[in-house]
Short mmCIF file of C-alpha atoms in Angstrom, two decimals:
data_model
loop_
_atom_site.label_atom_id
_atom_site.label_comp_id
_atom_site.label_asym_id
_atom_site.label_seq_id
_atom_site.Cartn_x
_atom_site.Cartn_y
_atom_site.Cartn_z
CA MET A 16 0.00 0.00 0.00
CA ALA A 17 2.89 2.33 0.83
CA ALA A 18 4.57 1.43 -2.48
CA TRP A 19 1.48 2.36 -4.40
CA THR A 20 1.25 5.65 -2.51
CA ARG A 21 4.92 6.48 -3.05
CA SER A 22 4.68 5.62 -6.74
CA SER A 23 1.55 7.73 -7.18
CA PHE A 24 3.23 10.68 -5.46
CA THR A 25 6.24 10.38 -7.79
CA VAL A 26 4.01 10.45 -10.91
CA PHE A 27 2.06 13.43 -9.57
CA ARG A 28 5.31 15.37 -8.88
CA ARG A 29 6.57 14.74 -12.43
CA LEU A 30 3.33 16.07 -13.90
CA LEU A 31 3.60 19.25 -11.85
CA THR A 32 7.19 19.74 -12.98
CA GLN A 33 6.26 19.35 -16.67
CA GLN A 34 3.39 21.85 -16.37
CA HIS A 35 5.69 24.39 -14.66
CA ARG A 36 8.31 24.07 -17.41
CA CYS A 37 5.69 24.55 -20.14
CA ARG A 38 4.37 27.68 -18.46
CA CYS A 39 7.84 29.14 -18.13
CA PHE A 40 8.59 28.42 -21.78
CA ARG A 41 5.39 30.18 -22.92
CA MET A 42 6.18 33.20 -20.73
CA GLN A 43 9.64 33.44 -22.29
CA GLN A 44 8.06 33.43 -25.79
CA VAL A 45 5.70 36.22 -24.81
CA ALA A 46 8.57 38.20 -23.30
CA CYS A 47 10.43 37.96 -26.57
CA LEU A 48 7.45 39.28 -28.47
CA TRP A 49 6.68 42.05 -25.98
CA PRO A 50 8.01 45.45 -27.15
CA ALA A 51 10.80 47.17 -25.21
CA GLN A 52 8.78 50.35 -24.90
CA PRO A 53 5.02 50.56 -24.25
CA LEU A 54 3.01 51.39 -27.34
CA ALA A 55 1.07 54.62 -27.26
CA VAL A 56 -2.06 55.52 -29.17
CA ALA A 57 -2.80 59.16 -29.92
CA CYS A 58 -6.26 60.12 -28.78
CA GLY A 59 -8.10 63.14 -27.54
CA ARG A 60 -7.22 62.75 -23.86
CA GLY A 61 -3.61 61.74 -24.23
CA PRO A 62 -1.66 58.59 -24.88
CA LYS A 63 -2.75 55.27 -23.50
CA THR A 64 -0.80 52.06 -23.21
CA LEU A 65 -2.34 49.12 -25.05
CA SER A 66 -3.30 46.25 -22.85
CA SER A 67 -2.38 42.68 -23.58
CA ARG A 68 -5.88 42.10 -25.00
CA SER A 69 -4.82 43.94 -28.14
CA PHE A 70 -2.48 41.11 -29.06
CA HIS A 71 -5.16 38.43 -28.97
CA THR A 72 -6.60 38.06 -32.49
CA GLY A 73 -9.14 35.55 -33.72
CA THR A 74 -10.75 34.59 -37.01
CA VAL A 75 -14.38 33.57 -37.34
CA SER A 76 -14.67 30.90 -39.97
CA GLY A 77 -18.02 30.64 -41.72
CA GLY A 78 -19.75 27.41 -42.52
CA PRO A 79 -19.78 25.63 -45.87
CA VAL A 80 -21.35 27.34 -48.86
CA ILE A 81 -24.26 25.27 -50.16
CA GLN A 82 -25.61 25.53 -53.69
CA PHE A 83 -29.37 25.62 -53.21
CA LYS A 84 -30.79 24.02 -56.36
CA LEU A 85 -34.21 24.51 -57.87
CA SER A 86 -36.11 21.30 -57.16
CA ASP A 87 -38.40 19.57 -59.59
CA ILE A 88 -41.91 20.98 -59.11
CA GLY A 89 -43.59 18.23 -61.11
CA GLU A 90 -45.75 18.11 -64.23
CA GLY A 91 -42.63 17.71 -66.39
CA ILE A 92 -41.70 21.37 -65.92
CA MET A 93 -38.03 21.95 -66.72
CA GLU A 94 -37.82 25.74 -66.47
CA VAL A 95 -39.48 28.58 -64.60
CA THR A 96 -39.37 32.37 -64.66
CA VAL A 97 -38.02 34.24 -61.65
CA LYS A 98 -40.73 36.79 -60.84
CA GLU A 99 -39.39 38.36 -57.63
CA TRP A 100 -36.47 38.04 -55.23
CA TYR A 101 -37.27 38.40 -51.54
CA VAL A 102 -33.58 38.44 -50.54
CA LYS A 103 -30.34 39.97 -51.80
CA GLU A 104 -26.70 39.01 -51.46
CA GLY A 105 -25.54 39.40 -47.87
CA ASP A 106 -28.98 38.89 -46.31
CA ARG A 107 -29.33 36.42 -43.46
CA VAL A 108 -32.07 33.81 -43.84
CA SER A 109 -33.51 31.10 -41.65
CA GLN A 110 -35.29 27.89 -42.50
CA PHE A 111 -38.67 28.42 -44.17
CA ASP A 112 -37.87 32.06 -45.04
CA SER A 113 -39.03 32.97 -48.54
CA ILE A 114 -36.21 33.34 -51.05
CA CYS A 115 -37.95 34.08 -54.32
CA GLU A 116 -41.11 33.58 -56.34
CA VAL A 117 -40.99 31.67 -59.62
CA GLN A 118 -43.70 31.06 -62.18
CA SER A 119 -44.08 28.01 -64.38
CA ASP A 120 -46.54 27.20 -67.11
CA LYS A 121 -48.85 25.76 -64.46
CA ALA A 122 -48.68 27.91 -61.35
CA SER A 123 -46.61 30.27 -59.24
CA VAL A 124 -44.29 28.83 -56.59
CA THR A 125 -42.58 30.48 -53.64
CA ILE A 126 -39.20 28.92 -52.90
CA THR A 127 -38.22 28.87 -49.21
CA SER A 128 -34.85 28.25 -47.60
CA ARG A 129 -33.82 24.88 -46.23
CA TYR A 130 -30.92 26.26 -44.23
CA ASP A 131 -29.93 28.95 -41.75
CA GLY A 132 -27.20 31.15 -43.18
CA ILE A 133 -26.23 34.09 -45.39
CA ILE A 134 -27.07 34.55 -49.06
CA ARG A 135 -23.78 34.76 -50.95
CA LYS A 136 -24.87 34.63 -54.59
CA LEU A 137 -28.02 34.97 -56.70
CA TYR A 138 -27.75 33.09 -59.96
CA TYR A 139 -30.62 34.78 -61.85
CA GLU A 140 -32.02 38.23 -62.44
CA VAL A 141 -35.73 39.06 -62.26
CA ASP A 142 -37.63 37.74 -65.33
CA ALA A 143 -34.76 35.39 -66.14
CA THR A 144 -35.39 31.72 -66.88
CA ALA A 145 -34.22 29.34 -64.14
CA LEU A 146 -33.61 25.68 -64.93
CA VAL A 147 -34.78 22.84 -62.70
CA GLY A 148 -31.87 21.08 -61.03
CA LYS A 149 -29.51 24.04 -61.44
CA PRO A 150 -28.26 26.28 -58.58
CA LEU A 151 -30.62 29.05 -57.58
CA VAL A 152 -28.64 30.71 -54.76
CA ASP A 153 -25.51 30.06 -52.72
CA ILE A 154 -26.09 29.98 -48.95
CA GLU A 155 -23.22 30.13 -46.47
CA THR A 156 -24.59 28.00 -43.66
CA GLU A 157 -23.93 28.51 -39.99
CA SER A 158 -20.71 26.79 -38.88
CA SER A 159 -22.43 25.42 -35.79
CA SER A 160 -25.40 24.01 -37.65
CA GLU A 161 -25.42 20.58 -39.16
CA VAL A 162 -25.76 20.69 -42.94
CA ILE A 163 -27.00 17.68 -44.82
CA GLN A 164 -26.53 17.69 -48.56
CA GLU A 165 -29.76 16.55 -50.15
CA GLU A 166 -30.40 15.42 -53.65
CA ASP A 167 -33.28 16.98 -55.52
CA VAL A 168 -36.36 14.83 -55.09
CA VAL A 169 -39.42 14.88 -57.29
CA GLU A 170 -42.35 15.39 -54.94
CA THR A 171 -45.90 14.64 -55.94
CA PRO A 172 -48.74 17.01 -54.98
CA ALA A 173 -49.73 14.57 -52.24
CA MET A 174 -46.51 15.24 -50.31
CA ALA A 175 -47.88 17.71 -47.81
CA HIS A 176 -44.57 18.11 -45.94
CA GLU A 177 -42.78 19.45 -49.00
CA GLU A 178 -45.56 21.90 -49.66
CA HIS A 179 -45.27 23.23 -46.10
CA THR A 180 -41.51 23.68 -46.12
CA HIS A 181 -39.60 24.36 -49.27
CA GLN A 182 -42.15 25.02 -52.00
CA GLU A 183 -45.45 26.68 -51.20
CA ILE A 184 -47.55 27.15 -54.29
CA LYS A 185 -49.04 30.57 -54.55
CA GLY A 186 -49.17 33.65 -56.67
CA GLN A 187 -47.86 35.96 -53.98
CA LYS A 188 -45.68 35.70 -50.92
CA THR A 189 -47.46 33.90 -48.10
CA GLN A 190 -46.73 35.62 -44.81
CA ALA A 191 -46.80 33.55 -41.64
CA THR A 192 -44.67 33.31 -38.53
CA PRO A 193 -42.64 30.13 -37.85
CA ALA A 194 -45.06 29.24 -35.05
CA VAL A 195 -48.01 29.40 -37.45
CA ARG A 196 -46.13 27.33 -40.04
CA ARG A 197 -45.27 24.76 -37.37
CA LEU A 198 -48.92 24.59 -36.29
CA ALA A 199 -49.96 24.04 -39.90
CA MET A 200 -47.38 21.28 -40.39
CA GLU A 201 -48.40 19.49 -37.19
CA ASN A 202 -52.02 19.40 -38.38
CA ASN A 203 -51.15 18.57 -42.02
CA ILE A 204 -52.62 21.82 -43.35
CA LYS A 205 -51.45 23.42 -46.58
CA LEU A 206 -50.84 27.11 -46.08
CA SER A 207 -51.83 27.65 -49.72
CA GLU A 208 -55.37 26.59 -48.80
CA VAL A 209 -55.74 28.97 -45.86
CA VAL A 210 -56.95 32.51 -46.45
CA GLY A 211 -55.08 34.92 -44.18
CA THR A 212 -56.99 37.62 -42.35
CA GLY A 213 -53.97 39.53 -41.06
CA ARG A 214 -52.33 42.56 -42.55
CA ASP A 215 -51.35 42.11 -46.21
CA GLY A 216 -52.90 38.64 -46.18
CA ARG A 217 -50.75 37.35 -43.30
CA ILE A 218 -51.94 33.97 -41.99
CA LEU A 219 -52.61 34.15 -38.27
CA LYS A 220 -52.96 31.44 -35.65
CA GLU A 221 -56.70 32.13 -35.59
CA ASP A 222 -56.90 31.36 -39.31
CA ILE A 223 -55.34 27.92 -38.74
CA LEU A 224 -57.65 27.20 -35.80
CA SER A 225 -60.68 28.29 -37.83
CA TYR A 226 -59.59 25.99 -40.65
CA LEU A 227 -59.24 23.11 -38.19
CA ALA A 228 -62.68 23.81 -36.73
CA ASN A 229 -64.32 23.45 -40.12
CA GLN A 230 -62.42 20.21 -40.95
CA THR A 231 -63.86 20.40 -44.47
CA GLY A 232 -61.76 23.04 -46.16
CA ALA A 233 -64.76 25.35 -46.56
CA ILE A 234 -63.89 29.00 -46.80
CA LEU A 235 -66.36 31.37 -45.26
CA PRO A 236 -67.44 34.26 -47.47
CA PRO A 237 -66.38 37.72 -46.35
CA ALA A 238 -68.78 39.53 -44.04
CA PRO A 239 -70.96 42.14 -45.78
CA ALA A 240 -69.90 45.74 -45.38
CA PRO A 241 -71.97 47.63 -42.80
CA ALA A 242 -74.61 49.93 -44.26
CA PRO A 243 -74.02 53.66 -43.82
CA PRO A 244 -76.06 55.22 -41.00
CA ALA A 245 -79.32 56.81 -42.11
CA ALA A 246 -79.60 60.57 -41.83
CA ALA A 247 -81.85 62.03 -39.13
CA PRO A 248 -85.29 63.33 -40.28
CA GLY A 249 -84.43 66.95 -39.55
CA THR A 250 -80.93 66.87 -40.97
CA PRO A 251 -80.59 68.75 -44.26
CA ALA A 252 -79.38 66.70 -47.17
CA ALA A 253 -75.74 67.16 -48.09
CA ALA A 254 -75.00 69.03 -51.28
CA PRO A 255 -74.22 66.72 -54.18
CA LYS A 256 -70.54 66.42 -54.91
CA ALA A 257 -69.22 67.39 -58.27
CA PRO A 258 -68.11 64.42 -60.36
CA PRO A 259 -64.36 63.83 -60.15
CA THR A 260 -62.39 64.98 -63.12
CA SER A 261 -60.44 62.24 -64.78
CA PRO A 262 -57.05 63.05 -66.25
CA LYS A 263 -56.86 63.14 -69.99
CA PRO A 264 -55.21 60.11 -71.54
CA VAL A 265 -51.68 60.67 -72.73
CA PHE A 266 -50.66 59.00 -75.96
CA THR A 267 -47.07 57.85 -75.64
CA GLY A 268 -46.74 56.56 -79.17
CA LYS A 269 -44.54 53.63 -78.13
CA ASP A 270 -45.16 49.98 -78.90
CA VAL A 271 -44.22 47.49 -76.22
CA THR A 272 -42.93 44.02 -77.03
CA GLU A 273 -42.50 41.46 -74.30
CA PRO A 274 -42.07 37.68 -74.28
CA LEU A 275 -44.94 35.40 -73.38
CA LYS A 276 -44.47 33.92 -69.93
CA GLY A 277 -46.29 31.98 -67.27
CA PHE A 278 -49.92 31.16 -67.93
CA HIS A 279 -49.96 32.94 -71.29
CA LYS A 280 -47.11 30.76 -72.48
CA ALA A 281 -48.95 27.68 -71.22
CA MET A 282 -52.06 28.76 -73.16
CA VAL A 283 -50.01 28.97 -76.36
CA LYS A 284 -48.84 25.39 -75.91
CA THR A 285 -52.26 24.05 -75.00
CA MET A 286 -54.17 25.79 -77.78
CA THR A 287 -51.56 24.85 -80.37
CA ALA A 288 -52.00 21.22 -79.39
CA ALA A 289 -55.79 21.65 -79.45
CA LEU A 290 -55.67 22.78 -83.09
CA LYS A 291 -54.69 19.24 -84.05
CA ILE A 292 -58.01 17.91 -82.71
CA PRO A 293 -60.98 17.79 -85.10
CA HIS A 294 -63.73 19.46 -83.05
CA PHE A 295 -67.36 18.42 -83.27
CA GLY A 296 -69.83 21.03 -82.00
CA TYR A 297 -73.31 20.56 -80.58
CA CYS A 298 -75.65 23.15 -79.01
CA ASP A 299 -78.94 22.99 -77.15
CA GLU A 300 -81.03 24.98 -74.66
CA VAL A 301 -82.02 23.91 -71.17
CA ASP A 302 -85.03 25.04 -69.13
CA LEU A 303 -83.68 25.61 -65.61
CA SER A 304 -86.89 26.89 -64.04
CA ARG A 305 -87.16 23.99 -61.56
CA LEU A 306 -83.46 24.14 -60.76
CA VAL A 307 -83.72 27.88 -60.08
CA ALA A 308 -86.50 27.21 -57.58
CA LEU A 309 -84.53 24.37 -55.94
CA ARG A 310 -81.41 26.48 -55.54
CA ARG A 311 -83.51 29.28 -54.05
CA ASP A 312 -84.76 26.87 -51.39
CA LEU A 313 -81.29 25.48 -50.58
CA LYS A 314 -79.31 28.71 -50.79
CA GLY A 315 -80.15 29.84 -47.26
CA ALA A 316 -79.30 26.47 -45.72
CA ALA A 317 -75.94 26.41 -47.51
CA GLU A 318 -75.05 29.93 -46.41
CA ALA A 319 -75.92 28.99 -42.83
CA ARG A 320 -73.20 26.34 -43.12
CA GLY A 321 -70.73 28.85 -44.52
CA VAL A 322 -70.90 27.87 -48.20
CA LYS A 323 -72.06 29.87 -51.19
CA LEU A 324 -74.27 27.69 -53.39
CA SER A 325 -74.22 28.47 -57.11
CA TYR A 326 -75.58 26.56 -60.09
CA MET A 327 -72.22 25.04 -60.99
CA PRO A 328 -72.33 22.19 -58.40
CA PHE A 329 -75.60 21.01 -59.99
CA PHE A 330 -74.10 21.27 -63.50
CA MET A 331 -71.06 19.27 -62.40
CA LYS A 332 -73.06 16.59 -60.62
CA ALA A 333 -75.37 16.14 -63.59
CA ALA A 334 -72.33 15.84 -65.88
CA SER A 335 -70.77 13.21 -63.60
CA LEU A 336 -73.98 11.17 -63.63
CA GLY A 337 -74.00 11.40 -67.41
CA LEU A 338 -70.36 10.32 -67.67
CA LEU A 339 -71.25 7.10 -65.85
CA HIS A 340 -73.46 6.23 -68.84
CA PHE A 341 -71.02 7.59 -71.48
CA PRO A 342 -67.51 6.91 -70.13
CA ILE A 343 -65.89 7.65 -73.49
CA LEU A 344 -66.42 11.36 -72.77
CA ASN A 345 -64.28 10.95 -69.65
CA ALA A 346 -61.38 9.39 -71.54
CA CYS A 347 -58.11 10.51 -73.10
CA VAL A 348 -56.03 9.39 -76.07
CA ASP A 349 -52.28 9.21 -76.55
CA GLN A 350 -50.36 11.58 -78.79
CA ASP A 351 -50.67 9.37 -81.87
CA CYS A 352 -54.32 8.54 -81.10
CA GLN A 353 -53.57 4.83 -81.07
CA ASN A 354 -54.81 4.05 -77.56
CA ILE A 355 -57.71 5.31 -75.46
CA THR A 356 -57.73 5.38 -71.65
CA TYR A 357 -61.02 5.48 -69.78
CA LYS A 358 -60.56 7.49 -66.60
CA ALA A 359 -62.07 6.09 -63.41
CA SER A 360 -62.19 9.44 -61.60
CA HIS A 361 -64.40 12.30 -62.74
CA ASN A 362 -62.03 15.23 -62.29
CA ILE A 363 -64.18 17.99 -63.73
CA GLY A 364 -62.43 21.25 -64.49
CA VAL A 365 -64.03 24.68 -64.21
CA ALA A 366 -62.71 27.50 -66.38
CA MET A 367 -61.92 30.49 -64.17
CA ASP A 368 -61.14 34.06 -65.15
CA SER A 369 -58.34 35.44 -62.94
CA ALA A 370 -55.81 38.25 -62.86
CA GLN A 371 -53.17 35.80 -64.15
CA GLY A 372 -55.34 34.82 -67.12
CA LEU A 373 -57.49 31.81 -67.89
CA LEU A 374 -57.13 29.07 -65.27
CA VAL A 375 -58.88 25.69 -65.24
CA PRO A 376 -58.69 24.11 -61.78
CA ASN A 377 -60.56 20.87 -61.34
CA VAL A 378 -62.50 19.15 -58.59
CA LYS A 379 -61.29 15.61 -57.98
CA ASN A 380 -63.63 12.60 -57.82
CA VAL A 381 -66.88 14.43 -58.49
CA GLN A 382 -68.64 11.05 -58.69
CA LEU A 383 -68.05 10.60 -54.93
CA LEU A 384 -69.10 14.08 -53.78
CA SER A 385 -72.49 15.51 -52.90
CA VAL A 386 -73.78 18.80 -54.28
CA PHE A 387 -72.90 20.50 -51.00
CA GLN A 388 -69.37 19.07 -51.02
CA LEU A 389 -68.94 20.29 -54.60
CA ALA A 390 -70.00 23.76 -53.50
CA GLN A 391 -67.42 23.65 -50.69
CA GLU A 392 -64.64 22.69 -53.06
CA LEU A 393 -65.64 25.35 -55.59
CA ASN A 394 -65.60 27.98 -52.83
CA ARG A 395 -62.07 26.90 -51.94
CA LEU A 396 -60.84 27.03 -55.55
CA GLN A 397 -62.45 30.41 -56.15
CA ALA A 398 -60.81 31.89 -53.05
CA LEU A 399 -57.40 30.52 -54.06
CA GLY A 400 -57.85 31.72 -57.63
CA ALA A 401 -58.76 35.24 -56.52
CA ALA A 402 -55.65 35.31 -54.32
CA GLY A 403 -53.44 33.85 -57.05
CA GLN A 404 -52.65 30.81 -54.89
CA LEU A 405 -53.86 27.91 -57.04
CA GLY A 406 -51.35 25.08 -56.94
CA SER A 407 -50.33 22.54 -59.55
CA ALA A 408 -52.38 19.87 -57.77
CA ASP A 409 -55.54 21.90 -58.40
CA LEU A 410 -54.63 22.71 -62.01
CA SER A 411 -53.61 19.25 -63.21
CA GLY A 412 -55.31 15.90 -63.68
CA GLY A 413 -58.57 17.08 -65.26
CA THR A 414 -60.67 14.63 -67.29
CA PHE A 415 -63.67 16.75 -68.36
CA THR A 416 -64.27 20.52 -68.41
CA LEU A 417 -67.18 22.95 -68.03
CA SER A 418 -66.76 26.64 -68.91
CA ASN A 419 -69.25 28.99 -67.27
CA ILE A 420 -68.74 31.76 -69.81
CA GLY A 421 -72.28 32.92 -69.16
CA SER A 422 -71.24 34.40 -65.82
CA ILE A 423 -69.53 37.12 -67.86
CA GLY A 424 -71.96 37.22 -70.77
CA GLY A 425 -72.99 35.53 -73.96
CA THR A 426 -75.31 32.68 -74.85
CA TYR A 427 -73.47 30.39 -77.27
CA ALA A 428 -69.75 29.68 -77.54
CA LYS A 429 -67.33 27.42 -79.36
CA PRO A 430 -65.23 25.92 -76.57
CA VAL A 431 -61.80 24.49 -77.33
CA ILE A 432 -60.90 21.06 -75.96
CA LEU A 433 -58.05 20.95 -73.43
CA PRO A 434 -55.74 18.06 -74.43
CA PRO A 435 -55.57 15.24 -73.47
CA GLU A 436 -59.29 15.53 -72.65
CA VAL A 437 -61.85 14.71 -75.36
CA ALA A 438 -64.87 16.88 -74.47
CA ILE A 439 -65.77 20.27 -73.03
CA GLY A 440 -68.99 22.22 -72.43
CA ALA A 441 -69.62 25.99 -72.40
CA LEU A 442 -72.59 27.31 -70.43
CA GLY A 443 -74.31 30.52 -71.49
CA LYS A 444 -76.04 33.03 -69.28
CA ILE A 445 -79.48 32.25 -67.82
CA GLN A 446 -82.22 34.33 -69.47
CA ILE A 447 -85.90 34.72 -68.62
CA LEU A 448 -87.71 34.03 -71.91
CA PRO A 449 -91.30 33.17 -72.89
CA ARG A 450 -91.93 29.47 -73.52
CA PHE A 451 -94.96 27.25 -73.96
CA ASP A 452 -95.79 24.87 -71.10
CA ALA A 453 -97.40 21.43 -71.45
CA GLY A 454 -100.86 23.04 -71.63
CA GLY A 455 -99.95 25.38 -74.44
CA GLN A 456 -99.79 28.47 -72.19
CA VAL A 457 -97.02 31.02 -72.45
CA VAL A 458 -94.97 31.06 -69.24
CA ARG A 459 -91.79 32.63 -67.93
CA ALA A 460 -88.88 30.20 -68.27
CA HIS A 461 -85.25 30.37 -67.17
CA ILE A 462 -83.39 29.33 -70.31
CA MET A 463 -79.69 28.54 -70.59
CA ASN A 464 -77.85 27.58 -73.76
CA VAL A 465 -75.11 24.98 -73.71
CA SER A 466 -72.41 24.42 -76.34
CA TRP A 467 -70.47 21.16 -76.47
CA SER A 468 -67.22 20.33 -78.26
CA ALA A 469 -65.97 16.76 -78.65
CA ASP A 470 -62.97 15.05 -80.21
CA HIS A 471 -64.50 13.76 -83.43
CA ARG A 472 -61.75 11.16 -83.85
CA ILE A 473 -63.29 8.96 -81.15
CA ILE A 474 -66.68 10.58 -80.35
CA ASP A 475 -69.49 10.67 -82.87
CA GLY A 476 -72.39 13.10 -82.98
CA ALA A 477 -74.95 10.61 -81.66
CA THR A 478 -72.94 9.95 -78.48
CA MET A 479 -72.55 13.65 -77.78
CA CYS A 480 -76.26 14.24 -78.40
CA ARG A 481 -77.37 11.42 -76.07
CA PHE A 482 -75.07 12.63 -73.30
CA SER A 483 -76.40 16.18 -73.67
CA ASN A 484 -80.00 14.95 -73.52
CA LEU A 485 -79.32 13.02 -70.31
CA TRP A 486 -77.50 15.98 -68.74
CA LYS A 487 -80.40 18.23 -69.77
CA GLU A 488 -82.94 15.83 -68.25
CA TYR A 489 -81.16 15.88 -64.88
CA LEU A 490 -81.16 19.69 -64.79
CA GLU A 491 -84.69 20.23 -66.01
CA ASN A 492 -85.95 17.70 -63.44
CA PRO A 493 -83.54 17.92 -60.50
CA ALA A 494 -85.54 15.40 -58.52
CA SER A 495 -84.50 12.73 -61.04
CA MET A 496 -80.90 13.09 -59.90
CA VAL A 497 -81.88 11.72 -56.49
CA LEU A 498 -82.42 8.28 -58.01
CA ASP A 499 -78.81 8.10 -59.25
CA LEU A 500 -76.99 9.94 -56.47
CA LYS A 501 -74.45 7.89 -54.53
#
């Protein structure tokens, strides 16, 4: 026991001796570097001797520089147009911060950061064409943060996590705090489907909770503006204001040429492909008097549940019931028209006029939805379209299309088929016209004209006529739809 103690003491003494020698050696090195005379710095109150802290220098090394590549956004899109940068070189970004907005032929996409760091390089100017898979920005990541190099992955629209993090489809920058984004991710909610009520469209926590309370995706219509207070009986009427003077138009005399981009470029491609299809046209008129009365009875009940009920859900449901009897109208053909594919789902598109141009979002699986559920989905698509936030999932996968051109005006139209679909219908405005009833009496009737176009390579006139007659029968006698509803 004493030997072990003596040996341990000897080892401990040697360690102390080595540490003392090392300290003395370092002090000698510092003494050699120390100047013979104290350094003085000229300043307002006289010279001061620099302390030893001035000789301690350090370098802060940044983290690795990551090339943030533009991921594949699906639908075979290989290039996009950079519409707006939300950052500049030297800006610090965090995860989920918006970097830029790009626009493809299908929709607008906001690209968000995957890393915490500093923007070191922007590879494209505004309105430049960015290529999928190529670097978009260089981000110098934090040296303390763990960086994982990720390969670009093609995400389908069903991948909700990707839509919440790196690519949120929208026409303008979605504003939400990290806490709100985290709440949306935890509840599997797409921010592109939530209408923000905060300043400049910012999505608040209350908006997420309201969305969760509905559990159906229904978007409540905005509250009506309060009516101005009525003037008191004895108050004199205000003098009428003079009409405002509008400035005279100034003729600049300059022609403007700009390239086609975004949705306009997509329309060029689609309509050029549509010209190769031999169109067959068919028109008819429909008496909607009973449907008008039915909608009038159901409108109040739908609004009480937070949904605006239009005629389109009835038109779509009647078309879906007709497609069950004529599935060839819900089909598509390959490019060489050698094979035909009958689609199981009735994904009926609705042409929508928006600030970005003509958009055709579609409602998935109409054959499985009720009229009320169709109205809910249309409300959602209309709200997203008005905000410019329609995503590629809403704009792709259509199998049949209805164009409600009558909501703007007109009675008849010549709709153009959207490839690879094979049929489309255009609905005119509803007019009150005199018609003869079954007893030969002249009555008021709500008349709507419908114009159909079909791919005459696979659809003959008789098939289109029979489908139109069945669709017309459902709408003129809405009670008959009850027998076939599922």
